[in-house]
Tab-separated table of C-alpha atoms in Angstrom:
chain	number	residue	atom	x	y	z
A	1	UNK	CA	65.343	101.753	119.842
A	2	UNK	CA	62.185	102.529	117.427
A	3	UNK	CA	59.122	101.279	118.872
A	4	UNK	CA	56.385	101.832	115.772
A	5	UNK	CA	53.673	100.091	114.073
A	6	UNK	CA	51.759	101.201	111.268
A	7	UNK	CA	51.754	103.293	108.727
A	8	UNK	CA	54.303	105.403	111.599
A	9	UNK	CA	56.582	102.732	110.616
A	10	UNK	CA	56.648	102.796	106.785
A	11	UNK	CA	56.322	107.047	107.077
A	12	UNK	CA	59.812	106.081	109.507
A	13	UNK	CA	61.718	104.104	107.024
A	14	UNK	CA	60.929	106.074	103.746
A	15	UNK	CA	62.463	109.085	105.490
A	16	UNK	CA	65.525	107.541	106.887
A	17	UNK	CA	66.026	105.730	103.429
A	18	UNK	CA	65.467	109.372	101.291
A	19	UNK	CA	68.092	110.625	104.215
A	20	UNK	CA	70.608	108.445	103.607
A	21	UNK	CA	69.824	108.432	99.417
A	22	UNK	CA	69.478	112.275	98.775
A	23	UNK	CA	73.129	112.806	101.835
A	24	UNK	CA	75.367	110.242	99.926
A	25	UNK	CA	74.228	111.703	96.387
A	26	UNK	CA	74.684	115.314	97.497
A	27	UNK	CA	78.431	114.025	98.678
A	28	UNK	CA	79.336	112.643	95.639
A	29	UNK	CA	77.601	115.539	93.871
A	30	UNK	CA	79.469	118.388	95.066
A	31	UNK	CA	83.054	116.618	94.815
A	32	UNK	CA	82.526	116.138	91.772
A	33	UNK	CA	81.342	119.581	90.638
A	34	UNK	CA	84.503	120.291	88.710
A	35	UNK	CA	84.002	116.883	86.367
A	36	UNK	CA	80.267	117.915	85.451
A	37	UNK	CA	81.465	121.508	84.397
A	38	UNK	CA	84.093	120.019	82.114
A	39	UNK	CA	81.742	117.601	80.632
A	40	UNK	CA	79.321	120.730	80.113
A	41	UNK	CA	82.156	122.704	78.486
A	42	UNK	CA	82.768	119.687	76.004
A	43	UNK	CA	79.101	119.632	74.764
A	44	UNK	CA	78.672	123.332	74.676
A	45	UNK	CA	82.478	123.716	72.984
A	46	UNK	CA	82.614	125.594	69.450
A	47	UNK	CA	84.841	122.484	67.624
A	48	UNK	CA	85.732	119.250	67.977
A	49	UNK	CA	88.892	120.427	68.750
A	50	UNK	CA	88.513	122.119	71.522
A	51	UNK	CA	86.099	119.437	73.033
A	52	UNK	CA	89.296	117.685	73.032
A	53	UNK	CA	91.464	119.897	74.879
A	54	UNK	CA	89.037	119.447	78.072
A	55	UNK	CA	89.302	116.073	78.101
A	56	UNK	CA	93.157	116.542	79.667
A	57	UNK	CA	91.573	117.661	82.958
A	58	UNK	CA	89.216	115.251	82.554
A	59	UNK	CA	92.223	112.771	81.965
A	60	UNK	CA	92.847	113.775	86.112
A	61	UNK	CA	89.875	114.883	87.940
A	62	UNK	CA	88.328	111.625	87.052
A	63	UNK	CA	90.428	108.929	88.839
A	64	UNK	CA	91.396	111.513	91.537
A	65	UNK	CA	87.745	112.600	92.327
A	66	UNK	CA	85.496	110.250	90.328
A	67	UNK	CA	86.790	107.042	90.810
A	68	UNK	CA	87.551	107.605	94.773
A	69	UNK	CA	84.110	109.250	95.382
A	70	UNK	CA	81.806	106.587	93.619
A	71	UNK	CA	83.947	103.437	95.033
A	72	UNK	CA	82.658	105.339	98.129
A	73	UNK	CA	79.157	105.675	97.439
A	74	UNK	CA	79.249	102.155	96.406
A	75	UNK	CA	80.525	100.958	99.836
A	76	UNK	CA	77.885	102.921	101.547
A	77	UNK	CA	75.624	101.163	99.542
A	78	UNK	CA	76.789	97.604	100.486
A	79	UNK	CA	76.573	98.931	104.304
A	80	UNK	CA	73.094	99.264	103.599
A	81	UNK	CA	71.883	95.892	101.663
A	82	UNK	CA	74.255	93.561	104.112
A	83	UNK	CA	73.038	96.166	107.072
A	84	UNK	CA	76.231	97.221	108.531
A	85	UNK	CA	75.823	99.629	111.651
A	86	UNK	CA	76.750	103.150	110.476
A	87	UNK	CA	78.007	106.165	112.833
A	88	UNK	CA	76.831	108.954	110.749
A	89	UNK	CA	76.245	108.961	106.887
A	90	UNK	CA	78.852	112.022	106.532
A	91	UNK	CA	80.945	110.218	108.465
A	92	UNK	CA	80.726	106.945	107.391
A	93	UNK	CA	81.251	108.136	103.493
A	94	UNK	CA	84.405	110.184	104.094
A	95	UNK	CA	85.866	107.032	105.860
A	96	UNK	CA	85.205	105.144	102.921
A	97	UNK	CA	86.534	107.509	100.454
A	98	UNK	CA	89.558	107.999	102.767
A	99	UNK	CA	90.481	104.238	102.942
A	100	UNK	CA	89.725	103.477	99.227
A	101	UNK	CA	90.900	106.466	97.809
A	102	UNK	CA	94.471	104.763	96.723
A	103	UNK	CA	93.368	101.960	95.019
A	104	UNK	CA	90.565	103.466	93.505
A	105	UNK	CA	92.588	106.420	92.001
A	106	UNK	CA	95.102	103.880	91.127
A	107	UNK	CA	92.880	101.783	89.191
A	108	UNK	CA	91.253	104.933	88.026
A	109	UNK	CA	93.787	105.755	85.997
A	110	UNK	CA	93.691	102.026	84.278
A	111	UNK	CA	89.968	102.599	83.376
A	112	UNK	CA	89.849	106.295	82.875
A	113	UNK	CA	93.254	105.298	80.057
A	114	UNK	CA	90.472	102.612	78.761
A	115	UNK	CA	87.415	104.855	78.471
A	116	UNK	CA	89.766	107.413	76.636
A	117	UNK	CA	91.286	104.940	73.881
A	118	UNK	CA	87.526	104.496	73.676
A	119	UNK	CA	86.535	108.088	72.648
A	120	UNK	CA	89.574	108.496	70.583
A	121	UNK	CA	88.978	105.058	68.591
A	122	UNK	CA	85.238	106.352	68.803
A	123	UNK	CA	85.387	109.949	67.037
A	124	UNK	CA	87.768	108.916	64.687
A	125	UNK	CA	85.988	105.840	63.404
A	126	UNK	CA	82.472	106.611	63.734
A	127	UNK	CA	82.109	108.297	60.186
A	128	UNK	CA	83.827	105.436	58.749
A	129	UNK	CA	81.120	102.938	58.585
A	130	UNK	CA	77.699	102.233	60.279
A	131	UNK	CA	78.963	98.478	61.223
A	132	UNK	CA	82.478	100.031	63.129
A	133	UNK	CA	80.094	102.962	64.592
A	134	UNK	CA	77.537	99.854	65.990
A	135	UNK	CA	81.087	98.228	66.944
A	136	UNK	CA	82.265	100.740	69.429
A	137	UNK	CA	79.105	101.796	70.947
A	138	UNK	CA	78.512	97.596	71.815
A	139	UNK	CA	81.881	98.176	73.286
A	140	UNK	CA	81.240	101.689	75.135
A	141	UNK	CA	78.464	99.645	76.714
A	142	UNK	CA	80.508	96.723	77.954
A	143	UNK	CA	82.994	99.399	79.257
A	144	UNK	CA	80.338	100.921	81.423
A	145	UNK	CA	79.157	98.184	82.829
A	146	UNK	CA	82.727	96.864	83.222
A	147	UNK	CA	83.236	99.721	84.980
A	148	UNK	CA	79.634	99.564	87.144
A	149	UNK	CA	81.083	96.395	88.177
A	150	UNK	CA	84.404	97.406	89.383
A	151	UNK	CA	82.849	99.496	91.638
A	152	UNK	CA	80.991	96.926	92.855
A	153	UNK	CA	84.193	94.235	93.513
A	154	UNK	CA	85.844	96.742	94.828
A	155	UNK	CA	83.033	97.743	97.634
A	156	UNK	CA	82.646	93.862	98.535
A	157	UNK	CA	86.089	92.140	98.627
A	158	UNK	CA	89.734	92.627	99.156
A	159	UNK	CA	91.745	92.081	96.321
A	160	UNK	CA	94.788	94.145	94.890
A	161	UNK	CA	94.307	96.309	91.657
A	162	UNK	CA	95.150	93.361	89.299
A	163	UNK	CA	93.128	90.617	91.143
A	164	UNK	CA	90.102	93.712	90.984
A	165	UNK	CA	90.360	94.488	87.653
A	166	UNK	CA	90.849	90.807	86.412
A	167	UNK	CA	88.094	89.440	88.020
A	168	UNK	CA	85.706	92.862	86.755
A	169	UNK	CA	86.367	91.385	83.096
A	170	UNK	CA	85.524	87.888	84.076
A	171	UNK	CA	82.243	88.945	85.820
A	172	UNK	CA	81.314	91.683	83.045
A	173	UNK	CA	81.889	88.981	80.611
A	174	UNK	CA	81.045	85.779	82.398
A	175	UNK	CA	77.021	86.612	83.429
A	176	UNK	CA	75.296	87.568	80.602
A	177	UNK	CA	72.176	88.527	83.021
A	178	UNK	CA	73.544	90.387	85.756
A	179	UNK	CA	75.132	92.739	83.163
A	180	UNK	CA	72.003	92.881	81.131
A	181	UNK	CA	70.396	94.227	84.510
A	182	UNK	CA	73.216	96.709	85.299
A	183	UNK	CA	73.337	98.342	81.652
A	184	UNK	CA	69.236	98.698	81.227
A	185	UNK	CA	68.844	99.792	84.677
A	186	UNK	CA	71.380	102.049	84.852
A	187	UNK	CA	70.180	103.515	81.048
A	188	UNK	CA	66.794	103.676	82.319
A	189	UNK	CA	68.255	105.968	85.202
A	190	UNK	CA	70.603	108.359	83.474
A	191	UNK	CA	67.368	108.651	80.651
A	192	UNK	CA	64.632	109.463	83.184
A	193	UNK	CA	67.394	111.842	85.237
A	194	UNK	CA	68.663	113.739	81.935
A	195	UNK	CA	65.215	114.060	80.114
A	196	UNK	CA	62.516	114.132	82.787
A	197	UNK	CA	63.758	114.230	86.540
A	198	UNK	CA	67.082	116.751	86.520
A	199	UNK	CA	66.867	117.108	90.115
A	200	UNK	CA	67.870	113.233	90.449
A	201	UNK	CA	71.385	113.848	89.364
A	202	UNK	CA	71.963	116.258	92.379
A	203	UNK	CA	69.964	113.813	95.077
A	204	UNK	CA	69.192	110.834	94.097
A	205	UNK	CA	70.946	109.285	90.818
A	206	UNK	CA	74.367	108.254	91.970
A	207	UNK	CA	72.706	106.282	95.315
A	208	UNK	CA	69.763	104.530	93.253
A	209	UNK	CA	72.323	103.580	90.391
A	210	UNK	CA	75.090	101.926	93.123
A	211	UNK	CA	72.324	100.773	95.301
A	212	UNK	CA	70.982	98.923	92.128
A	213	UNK	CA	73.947	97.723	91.049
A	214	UNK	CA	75.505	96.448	94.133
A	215	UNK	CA	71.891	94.434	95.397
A	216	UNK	CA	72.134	93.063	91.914
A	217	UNK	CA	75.855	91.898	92.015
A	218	UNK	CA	75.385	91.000	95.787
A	219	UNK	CA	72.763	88.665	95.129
A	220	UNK	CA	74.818	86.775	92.108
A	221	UNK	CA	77.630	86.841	94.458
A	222	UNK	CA	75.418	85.027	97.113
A	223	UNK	CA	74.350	82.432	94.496
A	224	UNK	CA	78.234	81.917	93.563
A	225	UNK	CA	79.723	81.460	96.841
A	226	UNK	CA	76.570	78.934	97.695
A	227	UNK	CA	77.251	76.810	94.764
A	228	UNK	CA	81.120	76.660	95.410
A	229	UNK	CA	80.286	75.342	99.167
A	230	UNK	CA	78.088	72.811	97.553
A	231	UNK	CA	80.626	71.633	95.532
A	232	UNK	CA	83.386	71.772	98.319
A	233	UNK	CA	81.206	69.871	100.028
A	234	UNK	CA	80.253	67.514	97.496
């Protein structure tokens, strides 16, 4: 039981929340090593056509390793911000990843099929005009928040892959606000860790983005299930 006051306090809980930040990032980091070098390879590759030949790992490491290993970060995260007790933070992550890893790879493979009709439709019509170029990218960007927000509905309820996924689109589409918040924060993030702060991506980038993402879609969730009682009870 911590017994502090003070400034002892605040030094207390800025460590344990670093600690359980820079662990969870460094998790999802190193199992998914073998994505980042593939993406590397495809921006470092000679021709377009070979940046297309990696994506056909890419096509599999991402639902097996991506997909299971943020959903788990994400749950982690909603431990945190509806404080669930925690046994370890190694501990507690596998467990998550272990549980989730099914339905996650399993609607992996829905999204990572989605995000690649998107690159396809993407380099082959982006020298076409400036107005389908603008067209896709708005779309890209409703993907990835589409996809922000899976993880989220998939850390905070139980629902089977098509209930998930359906409701993903409705929220992505249906709150205007909440995904303005998710795409410019999450932006913001990947800017500052790419151009200014590398050593985010390693420790810190995965955590803050879910963390983010999750308290945001938590508290919208909150407001929703308060104004459904009020009507039930109305």
């Amino acid at each position: 039981m911590r017994d502090f006051s003070g400034l002892t306090e605040t030094l207390y809980i800025a460590t344990e929340w670093i600690m359980r930040f820079s662990v969870v990032n460094v998790l999802w980091f190193f199992l998914n090593i073998p994505i980042f070098f593939t993406i590397i390879s495809i921006f470092f590759g000679n021709s377009e056509q070979s940046s297309f030949v990696y994506l056909l790992p890419l096509i599999v490491l991402v639902p097996l390793l991506f997909f299971p290993s943020t959903a788990a970060v994400f749950a982690m995260a909603r431990d945190w911000i509806i404080k669930k007790d925690q046994a370890s933070l190694i501990k507690s992550y596998f467990l998550h990843f272990k549980v989730n890893f099914k339905k996650s790879f399993l609607s992996g493979l829905v999204l990572t099929a989605a995000w690649l009709v998107w690159i396809l439709d993407f380099s082959f019509f982006k020298n076409e005009s400036d107005l389908l170029r603008v067209v896709f990218i708005v779309l890209g960007l409703i993907l990835l928040v589409l996809t922000i927000n899976f993880f989220s509905l998939n850390a905070h309820y139980q629902m089977n892959i098509k209930e998930l996924l359906k409701n993903t689109f409705f929220v992505t589409l249906g709150n205007p606000l909440l995904s303005l918040f998710i795409l410019v924060s999450n932006l913001s993030l990947f800017y500052v860790s790419m151009t200014e702060l590398l050593f985010l991506v390693p420790l810190f980038a995965g955590t803050i983005s879910a963390f983010l993402s999750f308290l945001a879609f938590y508290r919208f969730s909150l407001k929703v299930e308060k104004k459904a009682l009020g009507n039930k009870e109305g």
